[in-house]
Structures are given as C-alpha cells and as structure tokens.
Tab-separated table of C-alpha atoms and ligand atoms in Angstrom:
chain	number	residue	atom	x	y	z
T	1	UNK	CA	42.660	-46.909	33.702
T	2	UNK	CA	41.174	-43.650	34.695
T	3	UNK	CA	43.130	-41.780	32.052
T	4	UNK	CA	42.235	-44.174	29.307
T	5	UNK	CA	38.536	-44.044	30.336
T	6	UNK	CA	38.737	-40.249	30.367
T	7	UNK	CA	40.285	-40.140	26.890
T	8	UNK	CA	37.646	-42.522	25.557
T	9	UNK	CA	34.864	-40.319	26.844
T	10	UNK	CA	36.551	-37.184	25.512
T	11	UNK	CA	36.891	-38.851	22.117
T	12	UNK	CA	33.267	-39.876	22.057
T	13	UNK	CA	32.237	-36.395	23.113
T	14	UNK	CA	34.323	-34.747	20.444
T	15	UNK	CA	32.984	-37.177	17.812
T	16	UNK	CA	29.461	-36.440	19.009
T	17	UNK	CA	30.158	-32.748	18.783
T	18	UNK	CA	31.499	-33.136	15.268
T	19	UNK	CA	28.196	-34.761	14.297
T	20	UNK	CA	25.867	-32.455	16.245
T	21	UNK	CA	24.422	-29.055	15.504
T	22	UNK	CA	25.190	-27.031	18.648
T	23	UNK	CA	22.154	-24.759	18.375
T	24	UNK	CA	19.364	-27.312	18.023
T	25	UNK	CA	21.019	-30.487	19.259
T	26	UNK	CA	19.984	-32.255	16.041
T	27	UNK	CA	22.537	-34.120	13.974
T	28	UNK	CA	24.424	-31.961	11.462
T	29	UNK	CA	25.142	-32.525	7.756
T	30	UNK	CA	27.897	-35.051	8.599
T	31	UNK	CA	25.523	-37.134	10.666
T	32	UNK	CA	23.019	-36.997	7.851
T	33	UNK	CA	25.506	-38.123	5.184
T	34	UNK	CA	26.696	-40.861	7.524
T	35	UNK	CA	23.140	-42.128	8.118
T	36	UNK	CA	22.345	-42.195	4.417
T	37	UNK	CA	25.687	-43.898	3.613
T	38	UNK	CA	24.889	-46.632	6.110
T	39	UNK	CA	21.375	-47.122	4.853
T	40	UNK	CA	22.633	-47.419	1.272
T	41	UNK	CA	25.075	-50.131	2.271
T	42	UNK	CA	22.349	-51.906	4.314
T	43	UNK	CA	20.110	-51.819	1.253
T	44	UNK	CA	22.764	-53.339	-0.987
T	45	UNK	CA	21.021	-56.698	-0.692
T	46	UNK	CA	17.556	-55.371	-0.003
T	47	UNK	CA	15.864	-53.742	-3.006
T	48	UNK	CA	13.357	-51.631	-0.989
T	49	UNK	CA	13.492	-47.913	-1.864
T	50	UNK	CA	13.714	-45.147	0.753
T	51	UNK	CA	13.272	-41.366	0.859
T	52	UNK	CA	15.533	-38.432	1.641
T	53	UNK	CA	14.250	-34.876	1.754
T	54	UNK	CA	15.518	-31.355	2.269
T	55	UNK	CA	13.332	-28.792	3.937
T	56	UNK	CA	14.071	-25.099	3.639
T	57	UNK	CA	12.264	-22.447	5.667
T	58	UNK	CA	10.584	-19.816	3.487
T	59	UNK	CA	11.254	-16.226	4.421
T	60	UNK	CA	13.374	-16.982	7.466
T	61	UNK	CA	15.840	-14.189	6.724
T	62	UNK	CA	13.264	-11.367	6.959
T	63	UNK	CA	12.039	-12.843	10.267
T	64	UNK	CA	15.603	-12.921	11.532
T	65	UNK	CA	16.090	-9.308	10.451
T	66	UNK	CA	12.784	-8.210	11.946
T	67	UNK	CA	12.926	-9.976	15.322
T	68	UNK	CA	16.711	-10.170	15.766
T	69	UNK	CA	19.182	-13.068	15.775
T	70	UNK	CA	18.342	-14.276	19.257
T	71	UNK	CA	14.697	-14.643	18.239
T	72	UNK	CA	15.801	-16.276	14.984
T	73	UNK	CA	17.762	-18.846	16.999
T	74	UNK	CA	14.737	-19.477	19.236
T	75	UNK	CA	12.594	-20.115	16.192
T	76	UNK	CA	15.157	-22.557	14.773
T	77	UNK	CA	15.154	-24.433	18.087
T	78	UNK	CA	11.361	-24.640	18.029
T	79	UNK	CA	11.435	-25.800	14.391
T	80	UNK	CA	13.948	-28.505	15.324
T	81	UNK	CA	11.797	-29.647	18.257
T	82	UNK	CA	8.711	-29.934	16.090
T	83	UNK	CA	10.569	-31.835	13.386
T	84	UNK	CA	12.155	-34.203	15.874
T	85	UNK	CA	8.794	-34.852	17.525
T	86	UNK	CA	7.265	-35.727	14.158
T	87	UNK	CA	9.838	-38.454	13.348
T	88	UNK	CA	9.059	-42.101	14.120
T	89	UNK	CA	11.648	-44.491	15.559
T	90	UNK	CA	13.188	-45.285	12.147
T	91	UNK	CA	13.432	-41.772	10.734
T	92	UNK	CA	16.072	-39.105	11.188
T	93	UNK	CA	16.093	-35.333	10.915
T	94	UNK	CA	19.258	-33.207	10.879
T	95	UNK	CA	20.043	-29.525	10.466
T	96	UNK	CA	22.268	-29.197	7.419
T	97	UNK	CA	22.324	-25.440	6.861
T	98	UNK	CA	21.262	-22.178	8.484
T	99	UNK	CA	17.574	-22.699	7.810
T	100	UNK	CA	17.829	-26.045	6.026
T	101	UNK	CA	16.919	-29.425	7.486
T	102	UNK	CA	17.275	-32.875	5.963
T	103	UNK	CA	15.247	-35.955	6.768
T	104	UNK	CA	15.587	-39.613	6.038
T	105	UNK	CA	12.582	-41.925	5.853
T	106	UNK	CA	13.888	-45.511	5.511
T	107	UNK	CA	10.370	-46.938	5.267
T	108	UNK	CA	8.819	-44.522	2.781
T	109	UNK	CA	8.870	-46.322	-0.571
T	110	UNK	CA	6.725	-44.280	-2.948
T	111	UNK	CA	6.699	-40.762	-4.361
T	112	UNK	CA	3.134	-40.233	-3.129
T	113	UNK	CA	4.014	-41.258	0.402
T	114	UNK	CA	7.124	-39.044	0.345
T	115	UNK	CA	5.050	-36.051	-0.764
T	116	UNK	CA	2.407	-36.837	1.862
T	117	UNK	CA	4.945	-36.987	4.686
T	118	UNK	CA	6.597	-33.763	3.492
T	119	UNK	CA	3.286	-31.937	3.418
T	120	UNK	CA	2.727	-33.078	6.980
T	121	UNK	CA	6.052	-31.533	8.024
T	122	UNK	CA	5.142	-28.236	6.376
T	123	UNK	CA	1.795	-28.337	8.167
T	124	UNK	CA	3.489	-28.910	11.526
T	125	UNK	CA	5.845	-25.990	10.936
T	126	UNK	CA	3.090	-23.624	9.888
T	127	UNK	CA	1.636	-23.212	13.416
T	128	UNK	CA	2.680	-19.892	15.036
T	129	UNK	CA	5.990	-19.527	16.929
T	130	UNK	CA	6.386	-17.694	20.209
T	131	UNK	CA	8.942	-14.935	20.009
T	132	UNK	CA	8.850	-13.202	23.403
T	133	UNK	CA	5.569	-11.340	23.521
T	134	UNK	CA	4.948	-11.771	19.845
T	135	UNK	CA	4.276	-14.632	17.461
T	136	UNK	CA	5.742	-15.341	14.062
T	137	UNK	CA	4.619	-17.616	11.257
T	138	UNK	CA	6.777	-19.573	8.857
T	139	UNK	CA	6.285	-21.782	5.884
T	140	UNK	CA	8.696	-24.254	4.365
T	141	UNK	CA	9.488	-25.840	1.013
T	142	UNK	CA	10.574	-29.442	0.577
T	143	UNK	CA	12.415	-31.356	-2.120
T	144	UNK	CA	12.585	-35.162	-1.932
T	145	UNK	CA	14.309	-37.927	-3.802
T	146	UNK	CA	13.869	-41.683	-3.634
T	147	UNK	CA	16.635	-44.243	-3.558
T	148	UNK	CA	15.877	-46.951	-6.115
T	149	UNK	CA	19.010	-48.702	-7.207
T	150	UNK	CA	22.395	-49.591	-5.830
T	151	UNK	CA	24.368	-47.269	-8.092
T	152	UNK	CA	23.080	-44.153	-6.392
T	153	UNK	CA	25.399	-42.540	-3.878
T	154	UNK	CA	24.451	-40.339	-0.944
T	155	UNK	CA	25.758	-37.367	-2.821
T	156	UNK	CA	23.631	-38.081	-5.907
T	157	UNK	CA	20.523	-38.611	-3.772
T	158	UNK	CA	21.019	-35.361	-1.895
T	159	UNK	CA	21.773	-33.464	-5.104
T	160	UNK	CA	18.508	-34.745	-6.531
T	161	UNK	CA	16.618	-33.645	-3.427
T	162	UNK	CA	18.275	-30.248	-3.792
T	163	UNK	CA	17.201	-30.009	-7.439
T	164	UNK	CA	13.650	-30.868	-6.366
T	165	UNK	CA	13.844	-28.241	-3.597
T	166	UNK	CA	14.970	-25.667	-6.134
T	167	UNK	CA	11.884	-26.449	-8.248
T	168	UNK	CA	9.684	-26.250	-5.139
T	169	UNK	CA	11.101	-22.844	-4.186
T	170	UNK	CA	10.681	-21.542	-7.702
T	171	UNK	CA	7.030	-22.457	-7.808
T	172	UNK	CA	6.154	-20.533	-4.639
T	173	UNK	CA	6.073	-20.985	-0.889
T	174	UNK	CA	5.053	-24.051	1.027
T	175	UNK	CA	5.496	-26.468	-1.895
T	176	UNK	CA	6.690	-30.072	-2.032
T	177	UNK	CA	8.426	-31.448	-5.112
T	178	UNK	CA	9.593	-35.028	-5.525
T	179	UNK	CA	12.512	-35.485	-7.901
T	180	UNK	CA	11.654	-37.002	-11.285
T	181	UNK	CA	13.677	-38.086	-14.291
T	182	UNK	CA	12.072	-35.266	-16.350
T	183	UNK	CA	13.573	-32.820	-13.893
T	184	UNK	CA	16.972	-34.264	-14.639
T	185	UNK	CA	16.326	-33.896	-18.376
T	186	UNK	CA	15.156	-30.304	-17.842
T	187	UNK	CA	18.234	-29.548	-15.726
T	188	UNK	CA	20.493	-30.988	-18.449
T	189	UNK	CA	18.761	-28.923	-21.106
T	190	UNK	CA	19.203	-25.759	-19.034
T	191	UNK	CA	22.900	-26.533	-18.664
T	192	UNK	CA	23.215	-27.131	-22.430
T	193	UNK	CA	21.512	-23.791	-23.131
T	194	UNK	CA	23.667	-22.045	-20.539
T	195	UNK	CA	26.895	-23.319	-22.110
T	196	UNK	CA	25.803	-22.441	-25.639
T	197	UNK	CA	24.662	-19.010	-24.468
T	198	UNK	CA	27.974	-18.261	-22.749
T	199	UNK	CA	29.752	-19.057	-25.985
T	200	UNK	CA	27.289	-16.999	-28.062
T	201	UNK	CA	27.644	-13.967	-25.800
T	202	UNK	CA	31.433	-14.004	-25.963
T	203	UNK	CA	31.273	-14.490	-29.737
T	204	UNK	CA	28.831	-11.562	-29.989
T	205	UNK	CA	26.096	-13.720	-31.522
T	206	UNK	CA	23.006	-12.399	-29.707
T	207	UNK	CA	21.224	-9.839	-31.866
T	208	UNK	CA	18.834	-6.990	-31.129
T	209	UNK	CA	15.544	-6.974	-33.004
T	210	UNK	CA	13.300	-3.933	-32.973
T	211	UNK	CA	9.530	-3.604	-32.691
T	212	UNK	CA	7.839	-0.299	-33.527
T	213	UNK	CA	5.931	1.673	-30.891
T	214	UNK	CA	3.379	4.000	-32.457
T	215	UNK	CA	1.269	7.035	-31.689
T	216	UNK	CA	-2.177	5.403	-31.809
T	217	UNK	CA	-3.881	8.517	-33.152
T	218	UNK	CA	-1.578	9.228	-36.089
T	219	UNK	CA	-0.096	5.697	-36.417
T	220	UNK	CA	3.297	7.346	-36.694
T	221	UNK	CA	6.239	5.346	-35.304
T	222	UNK	CA	7.647	7.142	-32.262
T	223	UNK	CA	10.243	4.606	-31.151
T	224	UNK	CA	11.292	0.950	-31.016
T	225	UNK	CA	11.594	-1.657	-28.298
T	226	UNK	CA	14.784	-3.730	-28.414
T	227	UNK	CA	14.156	-7.484	-28.094
T	228	UNK	CA	17.051	-9.929	-27.895
T	229	UNK	CA	17.192	-12.778	-30.445
T	230	UNK	CA	19.505	-15.761	-30.458
T	231	UNK	CA	19.922	-18.626	-32.930
T	232	UNK	CA	22.392	-21.323	-31.942
T	233	UNK	CA	23.915	-23.622	-34.573
T	234	UNK	CA	22.856	-26.762	-32.687
T	235	UNK	CA	19.877	-25.671	-30.611
T	236	UNK	CA	18.309	-23.529	-33.347
T	237	UNK	CA	16.365	-20.403	-32.444
T	238	UNK	CA	15.896	-20.155	-28.686
T	239	UNK	CA	13.142	-17.731	-27.562
T	240	UNK	CA	14.019	-14.949	-25.071
T	241	UNK	CA	11.381	-16.284	-22.696
T	242	UNK	CA	13.706	-19.304	-22.364
T	243	UNK	CA	17.210	-17.841	-22.542
T	244	UNK	CA	16.674	-14.609	-20.578
T	245	UNK	CA	15.640	-16.422	-17.345
T	246	UNK	CA	18.600	-18.814	-17.766
T	247	UNK	CA	20.941	-15.862	-18.338
T	248	UNK	CA	19.584	-14.288	-15.150
T	249	UNK	CA	19.906	-17.405	-13.057
T	250	UNK	CA	23.371	-18.336	-14.264
T	251	UNK	CA	24.845	-14.838	-14.074
T	252	UNK	CA	25.173	-14.172	-17.824
T	253	UNK	CA	22.560	-11.419	-18.029
T	254	UNK	CA	25.057	-8.569	-17.492
T	255	UNK	CA	27.349	-9.352	-20.458
T	256	UNK	CA	24.366	-10.391	-22.615
T	257	UNK	CA	22.574	-7.154	-21.904
T	258	UNK	CA	25.681	-5.072	-22.619
T	259	UNK	CA	26.186	-6.829	-25.952
T	260	UNK	CA	22.581	-6.257	-27.029
T	261	UNK	CA	22.555	-2.628	-25.869
T	262	UNK	CA	25.793	-1.900	-27.705
T	263	UNK	CA	24.506	-3.370	-30.951
T	264	UNK	CA	21.091	-1.720	-30.535
T	265	UNK	CA	22.478	1.773	-29.926
T	266	UNK	CA	24.892	1.363	-32.846
T	267	UNK	CA	21.944	0.493	-35.098
T	268	UNK	CA	19.703	3.257	-33.728
T	269	UNK	CA	22.298	5.961	-34.338
T	270	UNK	CA	21.300	6.140	-37.996
T	271	UNK	CA	17.564	6.420	-37.299
T	272	UNK	CA	15.734	9.767	-37.382
T	273	UNK	CA	16.706	11.675	-34.240
T	274	UNK	CA	13.188	11.972	-32.849
T	275	UNK	CA	12.794	8.193	-32.461
T	276	UNK	CA	13.490	6.686	-29.051
T	277	UNK	CA	14.948	3.291	-28.309
T	278	UNK	CA	13.652	1.267	-25.398
T	279	UNK	CA	15.561	-1.502	-23.706
T	280	UNK	CA	14.573	-4.155	-21.123
T	281	UNK	CA	16.434	-4.559	-17.848
T	282	UNK	CA	16.073	-7.801	-15.886
T	283	UNK	CA	15.214	-7.852	-12.177
T	284	UNK	CA	18.662	-9.201	-11.276
T	285	UNK	CA	20.292	-6.213	-13.002
T	286	UNK	CA	18.507	-3.882	-10.616
T	287	UNK	CA	20.287	-5.325	-7.605
T	288	UNK	CA	23.700	-4.772	-9.236
T	289	UNK	CA	24.946	-1.233	-8.780
T	290	UNK	CA	27.286	-1.609	-11.783
T	291	UNK	CA	24.325	-1.769	-14.161
T	292	UNK	CA	24.014	2.018	-14.414
T	293	UNK	CA	27.743	2.456	-15.019
T	294	UNK	CA	27.743	-0.170	-17.775
T	295	UNK	CA	24.831	1.472	-19.558
T	296	UNK	CA	26.438	4.903	-19.391
T	297	UNK	CA	29.780	3.529	-20.616
T	298	UNK	CA	28.074	1.927	-23.631
T	299	UNK	CA	26.209	5.132	-24.518
T	300	UNK	CA	29.469	6.986	-24.233
T	301	UNK	CA	31.205	4.553	-26.566
T	302	UNK	CA	28.493	4.386	-29.190
T	303	UNK	CA	27.704	8.114	-28.966
T	304	UNK	CA	23.967	7.461	-28.503
T	305	UNK	CA	22.084	10.352	-26.878
T	306	UNK	CA	20.866	9.164	-23.412
T	307	UNK	CA	17.748	11.298	-23.830
T	308	UNK	CA	16.668	8.956	-26.630
T	309	UNK	CA	16.981	5.879	-24.441
T	310	UNK	CA	14.219	4.350	-22.332
T	311	UNK	CA	14.719	1.560	-19.852
T	312	UNK	CA	11.878	-0.908	-19.239
T	313	UNK	CA	11.681	-2.499	-15.829
T	314	UNK	CA	9.044	-4.720	-14.242
T	315	UNK	CA	7.426	-4.690	-10.827
T	316	UNK	CA	9.354	-7.837	-9.894
T	317	UNK	CA	12.533	-5.888	-10.582
T	318	UNK	CA	11.560	-3.324	-7.981
T	319	UNK	CA	10.573	-5.809	-5.319
T	320	UNK	CA	13.847	-7.669	-4.730
T	321	UNK	CA	15.799	-4.706	-3.466
T	322	UNK	CA	13.811	-1.476	-3.824
T	323	UNK	CA	16.635	0.724	-2.478
T	324	UNK	CA	19.125	-0.599	-5.018
T	325	UNK	CA	16.610	-0.278	-7.870
T	326	UNK	CA	15.825	3.293	-6.803
T	327	UNK	CA	19.511	4.194	-6.856
T	328	UNK	CA	20.030	2.776	-10.361
T	329	UNK	CA	16.887	4.457	-11.667
T	330	UNK	CA	18.002	7.763	-10.191
T	331	UNK	CA	21.472	7.479	-11.778
T	332	UNK	CA	19.913	6.804	-15.175
T	333	UNK	CA	17.314	9.546	-14.974
T	334	UNK	CA	19.971	12.067	-14.032
T	335	UNK	CA	21.499	11.807	-17.521
T	336	UNK	CA	18.118	11.991	-19.224
T	337	UNK	CA	17.295	8.286	-19.666
T	338	UNK	CA	13.575	7.674	-19.299
T	339	UNK	CA	12.169	4.819	-17.268
T	340	UNK	CA	9.063	2.730	-18.091
T	341	UNK	CA	7.197	0.229	-15.988
T	342	UNK	CA	6.796	-2.855	-18.227
T	343	UNK	CA	4.075	-5.542	-18.207
T	344	UNK	CA	1.919	-3.523	-15.829
T	345	UNK	CA	-0.876	-5.519	-14.270
T	346	UNK	CA	0.701	-8.971	-14.321
T	347	UNK	CA	3.085	-8.845	-11.363
T	348	UNK	CA	2.242	-8.284	-7.749
T	349	UNK	CA	1.040	-4.823	-8.736
T	350	UNK	CA	1.453	-2.498	-5.854
T	351	UNK	CA	0.101	0.953	-6.460
T	352	UNK	CA	2.354	2.129	-3.641
T	353	UNK	CA	5.344	1.572	-5.952
T	354	UNK	CA	3.967	4.199	-8.298
T	355	UNK	CA	4.195	6.698	-5.463
T	356	UNK	CA	7.702	5.713	-4.400
T	357	UNK	CA	9.194	5.555	-7.905
T	358	UNK	CA	8.741	8.074	-10.610
T	359	UNK	CA	8.122	6.430	-13.969
T	360	UNK	CA	7.950	8.320	-17.219
T	361	UNK	CA	5.836	5.688	-18.897
T	362	UNK	CA	3.694	2.678	-18.129
T	363	UNK	CA	3.209	-0.281	-20.478
T	364	UNK	CA	-0.120	-2.061	-20.134
T	365	UNK	CA	0.376	-5.798	-20.397
T	366	UNK	CA	-0.787	-7.738	-23.436
T	367	UNK	CA	-3.100	-9.857	-21.251
T	368	UNK	CA	-5.496	-6.905	-20.829
T	369	UNK	CA	-5.259	-5.762	-24.433
T	370	UNK	CA	-5.995	-9.209	-25.849
T	371	UNK	CA	-9.258	-9.438	-23.924
T	372	UNK	CA	-10.357	-5.808	-24.239
T	373	UNK	CA	-13.026	-6.560	-26.848
T	374	UNK	CA	-14.825	-9.356	-25.055
T	375	UNK	CA	-14.112	-8.908	-21.391
T	376	UNK	CA	-15.710	-6.108	-19.364
T	377	UNK	CA	-13.258	-6.341	-16.448
T	378	UNK	CA	-10.258	-5.852	-18.798
T	379	UNK	CA	-11.941	-2.822	-20.287
T	380	UNK	CA	-12.514	-1.320	-16.840
T	381	UNK	CA	-8.971	-2.065	-15.738
T	382	UNK	CA	-7.503	-0.395	-18.833
T	383	UNK	CA	-9.689	2.674	-18.326
T	384	UNK	CA	-8.635	2.877	-14.688
T	385	UNK	CA	-4.943	2.548	-15.607
T	386	UNK	CA	-5.310	5.303	-18.207
T	387	UNK	CA	-6.981	7.637	-15.702
T	388	UNK	CA	-4.272	6.904	-13.146
T	389	UNK	CA	-1.483	7.604	-15.654
T	390	UNK	CA	-3.059	10.870	-16.629
T	391	UNK	CA	-3.223	11.909	-12.981
T	392	UNK	CA	0.385	10.909	-12.370
T	393	UNK	CA	1.637	12.527	-15.584
T	394	UNK	CA	2.876	9.267	-17.120
T	395	UNK	CA	2.814	8.291	-20.794
T	396	UNK	CA	1.099	5.016	-21.668
T	397	UNK	CA	1.761	2.298	-24.219
T	398	UNK	CA	-0.615	-0.628	-24.670
T	399	UNK	CA	1.295	-3.812	-25.576
T	400	UNK	CA	0.307	-6.709	-27.822
T	401	UNK	CA	-2.199	-4.966	-30.118
T	402	UNK	CA	-3.047	-7.407	-32.908
T	403	UNK	CA	-6.378	-6.163	-34.293
T	404	UNK	CA	-7.700	-2.863	-35.633
T	405	UNK	CA	-10.707	-3.138	-33.339
T	406	UNK	CA	-8.430	-3.306	-30.275
T	407	UNK	CA	-6.540	-0.208	-31.457
T	408	UNK	CA	-9.833	1.635	-32.073
T	409	UNK	CA	-11.114	0.785	-28.631
T	410	UNK	CA	-7.876	1.964	-27.022
T	411	UNK	CA	-7.995	5.273	-28.918
T	412	UNK	CA	-11.592	5.679	-27.783
T	413	UNK	CA	-10.431	5.269	-24.161
T	414	UNK	CA	-7.717	7.877	-24.690
T	415	UNK	CA	-4.641	5.617	-24.866
T	416	UNK	CA	-1.914	7.452	-26.778
T	417	UNK	CA	0.733	4.782	-27.420
T	418	UNK	CA	0.568	1.284	-28.862
T	419	UNK	CA	2.778	-1.655	-29.768
T	420	UNK	CA	1.932	-4.989	-31.317
T	421	UNK	CA	1.917	-7.196	-34.397
T	422	UNK	CA	-0.727	-4.914	-35.950
T	423	UNK	CA	1.954	-2.250	-36.401
T	424	UNK	CA	4.953	-4.504	-36.853
T	425	UNK	CA	6.691	-7.604	-35.500
T	426	UNK	CA	10.200	-7.367	-34.073
T	427	UNK	CA	12.728	-7.461	-36.962
T	428	UNK	CA	16.513	-7.121	-37.222
T	429	UNK	CA	18.505	-3.905	-37.671
T	430	UNK	CA	18.628	-4.078	-41.482
T	431	UNK	CA	14.879	-4.718	-41.823
T	432	UNK	CA	14.179	-1.913	-39.343
T	433	UNK	CA	16.171	0.473	-41.486
T	434	UNK	CA	14.152	-0.668	-44.509
T	435	UNK	CA	10.920	-0.120	-42.573
T	436	UNK	CA	12.037	3.391	-41.626
T	437	UNK	CA	12.963	4.216	-45.222
T	438	UNK	CA	9.501	3.102	-46.352
T	439	UNK	CA	7.758	5.126	-43.632
T	440	UNK	CA	9.943	8.088	-44.471
T	441	UNK	CA	9.028	7.829	-48.156
T	442	UNK	CA	5.373	7.468	-47.146
T	443	UNK	CA	5.645	10.627	-45.085
T	444	UNK	CA	7.260	12.472	-48.019
T	445	UNK	CA	4.507	11.312	-50.342
T	446	UNK	CA	1.840	12.439	-47.863
T	447	UNK	CA	3.526	15.849	-47.703
T	448	UNK	CA	3.600	16.151	-51.508
T	449	UNK	CA	-0.165	15.530	-51.621
O	1	LIG	P1	8.452	-7.706	-23.073
O	1	LIG	O1	9.504	-6.737	-22.697
O	1	LIG	O2	7.111	-7.500	-22.460
O	1	LIG	O3	8.355	-7.674	-24.654
O	1	LIG	C1	7.170	-7.789	-25.380
O	1	LIG	C2	6.979	-9.190	-25.883
O	1	LIG	O4	5.722	-9.305	-26.514
O	1	LIG	C3	8.008	-9.586	-26.940
O	1	LIG	O5	8.231	-10.977	-26.800
O	1	LIG	C4	7.259	-9.292	-28.229
O	1	LIG	O6	7.760	-10.023	-29.330
O	1	LIG	C5	5.878	-9.756	-27.844
O	1	LIG	N1	4.836	-9.098	-28.644
O	1	LIG	C6	4.821	-7.840	-29.128
O	1	LIG	N2	3.682	-7.591	-29.786
O	1	LIG	C7	2.941	-8.702	-29.733
O	1	LIG	C8	1.638	-9.067	-30.236
O	1	LIG	O7	0.943	-8.299	-30.870
O	1	LIG	N3	1.198	-10.316	-29.955
O	1	LIG	C9	1.949	-11.211	-29.250
O	1	LIG	N4	1.442	-12.423	-29.040
O	1	LIG	N5	3.169	-10.909	-28.754
O	1	LIG	C10	3.659	-9.659	-28.994
O	1	LIG	P2	9.662	-11.606	-26.869
O	1	LIG	O8	10.489	-10.921	-27.907
O	1	LIG	O9	9.475	-13.082	-26.964
O	1	LIG	O10	10.277	-11.235	-25.473
O	1	LIG	C11	9.763	-11.773	-24.311
O	1	LIG	C12	10.320	-11.118	-23.084
O	1	LIG	O11	11.715	-11.395	-22.960
O	1	LIG	C13	10.225	-9.594	-23.116
O	1	LIG	O12	8.939	-9.203	-22.736
O	1	LIG	C14	11.282	-9.216	-22.124
O	1	LIG	O13	10.788	-9.308	-20.821
O	1	LIG	C15	12.322	-10.311	-22.314
O	1	LIG	N6	13.425	-9.775	-23.133
O	1	LIG	C16	13.572	-9.748	-24.476
O	1	LIG	N7	14.735	-9.168	-24.815
O	1	LIG	C17	15.363	-8.829	-23.654
O	1	LIG	C18	16.624	-8.208	-23.324
O	1	LIG	O14	17.424	-7.781	-24.210
O	1	LIG	N8	16.920	-8.067	-22.009
O	1	LIG	C19	16.052	-8.468	-21.043
O	1	LIG	N9	16.414	-8.277	-19.782
O	1	LIG	N10	14.873	-9.035	-21.299
O	1	LIG	C20	14.521	-9.213	-22.588
O	2	LIG	MG1	9.546	-4.797	-22.577
O	3	LIG	MG1	6.106	-5.931	-21.882
C-alpha cells in the first residue's frame, strides 16, 4: 500500500515538474499547450472565441548583463508574480521561454478586449523592480490571436500570436498587436519574395544600377552610388526598400551584396580612374566579421582599386554591435576603402558616434534637402551639419536634390557634394557608360572652346 501510494505521489510530482517552470513556479510551455488543447476540445460544441497571447520582455538581456544573472532571475520571478496576480480565476499564464510568457483568456472574445487586457499587462510590468539596492524598469511587447473556428489547432493559434508579437516588436517597445488576416497575407507575400529572391541571387539576377554624385560647384561627376535592382519574372520589379529588408531578415543579404558588389566593380573598372564607386552595407552585415573579408576577396578578384571604393553605412548599422562595426570599418579603411555615414539625420543620430568612429564622408538625408527651400529648421540643420563636417574634416554629400533652387541654396551654404534626380537617376551599367561617354565628350568640347 505504502509503496504504491509513494509511487503515485512520485509520479504526480514528476508530472508536475514536467509541466512547471522551476524558476518562477508558473506552468511551462507544455502546460500552456495542454491548457489550450483542452480548451479547444471543450469549445468544439461551443462557438465562443477565446484569446491566447505571448508576452516578451523588451530589453531584458541588457538588464541581465548589467545587473547579473541572479538579479535577472529575481526580476523574472517578480514578473511572474505580477502576471499571476493579474489573472482571474479562468485565465492562465505560463513561462514559455527565457523572457517569454504566454497567457490564455478563455472569456476574452474580441480583438479590442484582447488588446485592452494586453495593455493592462504591459502597464503592470512597467512599474519599477527591486534589484538589491537598485531598481530596474522593463517594458514588454505582446502578440495575441483569437480562436474562432474549430479547424484551428493550438500550434496554429500560437504561431499566429508569435507572428503578431513579431510585428509588435518590429514597431517598437511596449506595443500590442492582435493577429489579423492581412498579417497572414503580408507574411505569405514576404515568403514569396524571399523564395524568389533566393533563386534570383543564385542565378545572378540582381543588378547594380548607378547614380551620379557630383561636385556641386562644377557639376562634374565625381563618383557613383551603387543601388541594387531586381525584376522577377512573376513579381515584376521589386523595389530595394522592399527586398533589402527581407534579404536582411532572412539571411540572404550577404550573398546578395557580394553579387551586386562583384558586378558593380566589374562595371566600374572601365570608368575613368578618378571616379569613385560607393556601395551600401546593411546593418546586419556590420555584425558579421566575414563582411570585410568578402569585400576584399571580391576586389581582389575583379582587380578594382580599394582606394576607389566607398562603403555607406547608417547609424542603425553602428548601434547593434558598435565593437563589431568598428572592427569591420577599421579592416576596410586599412586597405584604403573610404567610409561614409549614410542618411544622416534620420536615425537615432548620436553625435557621440561621430567622435568614436572616423568617417570620411557624411550624406545628408533627402528629408532635409527636400524641405530646404520652405522650412527654416531644415535650413538651420543643414548649415549646422555642414559646419560640423568642416570641423571634423569630413566630406559632405547632400542626397535627393531634385531642383536647381535646392542645389543653389546648398552651394550658397558651402555644401560641396550632391546627388539626386536633378543630376541623374540610377541607371544600369550600359547606360552609365553611355552617360560617361557623353560627359567625356562634353568635357572635350569645353576644352576645345
Ligand atoms: P540610400 O542608400 O539612401 O539610397 C538613396 C535612395 O534615394 C535610392 O533609393 C535612390 O534611388 C533615391 N534617390 C536618389 N536621388 C533621389 C531624388 O532626387 N529623389 C528621390 N525621391 N529619391 C532619390 P533606392 O534605389 O530605392 O534605394 C533605397 C535604399 O535601399 C537605399 O537608400 C539603400 O539603403 C538600400 N539599398 C539599395 N541598394 C542596396 C544594396 O546593394 N545593398 C544594401 N545593403 N542596401 C541597398
Ligand atoms: Mg546609400
Ligand atoms: Mg542615403
């Protein structure tokens, strides 16, 4: 009797353990799946919808790194206590990942109510946490999905909540997103583009186009920016603002970038030797230490002089992993490649970065240039940027110049470099060669006069 009772208890304990998160005492992912499975079968005859949600702490890793793992654990325990306290008798919360919690609201039927409840959870978690003598603050993002029909499984519901969470995270901290059908359509479209892009990259079908960069005083072309272009047989022409972020997210940016750089340097070899070629690097490439090696290997293969190459990077690219970015930039500069800071003024501009990193050039974002004629603040900002660049010994290029009056104003302020539709749109290698021949002939004619 005793033995059998003992075994029964041991069994129950081990089953409990298998369903419990040891740190917080909440249920774990198994318990959560089990609860949702049961609710789905209960609802087989009852059409009422219900809500599942996934909550992910924003910026937990830096807190863990800053305060230590013990403190990180304490915070997770406090988070779990707050979440548990906020559940009513019908609802469940479980810890399903390191800093990820899932909740089930059997009586929440509408998207509005789901969002409302989620916002409440974020609010509850935003109060300060005691960490020894100090306090820490956290925010959280939530993705929810609603169960509507009997053909949805637990897995599908949780995947949908995860997709919604991904959208929430992408749009900033402390956001709630409820899964919608449009999201599913958008996710399918991204997958279609990803597959087509993978094929195009291996078939070598992404092409470099080139846009002239000019000396604003003489209007002479001094170099070209490489801009990737892709036309798929089914999807048609897909703009880089769409396919570059997908390439980054889905890990295709490395091979894509190598393909475009190879083709661009091959094309630029036959240009006059005093013209430079600039090339964009994505933020994710600056956390990959192989990026520098790949670039150097391509230059080696195509025989393009590294001193004619410029790399454009953005402030976002420096923020993810500044040490890694610094290392890559240093490797490139060592062989004579120049480095520009692209789209200046649009990111989380930190002037401190300009002290830490040495840039050869700064590109003023189109947003300022387009409003220079009718917006006093833009004018002041451009003047301040120009003064700063002069002090720091950096070249400047103003992007997106479309009108003569904008170019005139920039020259008046002392801006030396310009780029924009006024001087030329991005065109393919053959058209660029034609453009150069025309400019060359123009220059010859001017000399003859
Ligand atoms: P970006 O590097 O800032 O490139 C400048 C963008 O402004 C280009 O857009 C160019 O076509 C556009 N532009 C130039 N002049 C004007 C103008 O006067 N008016 C207007 N309205 N637009 C102008 P595009 O080609 O669509 O490229 C968008 C972004 O995609 C680029 O911004 C760059 O961040 C990224 N990108 C393009 N090619 C590559 C690539 O090969 N690798 C990486 N990593 N990113 C790329
Ligand atoms: Mg650029
Ligand atoms: Mg730019």
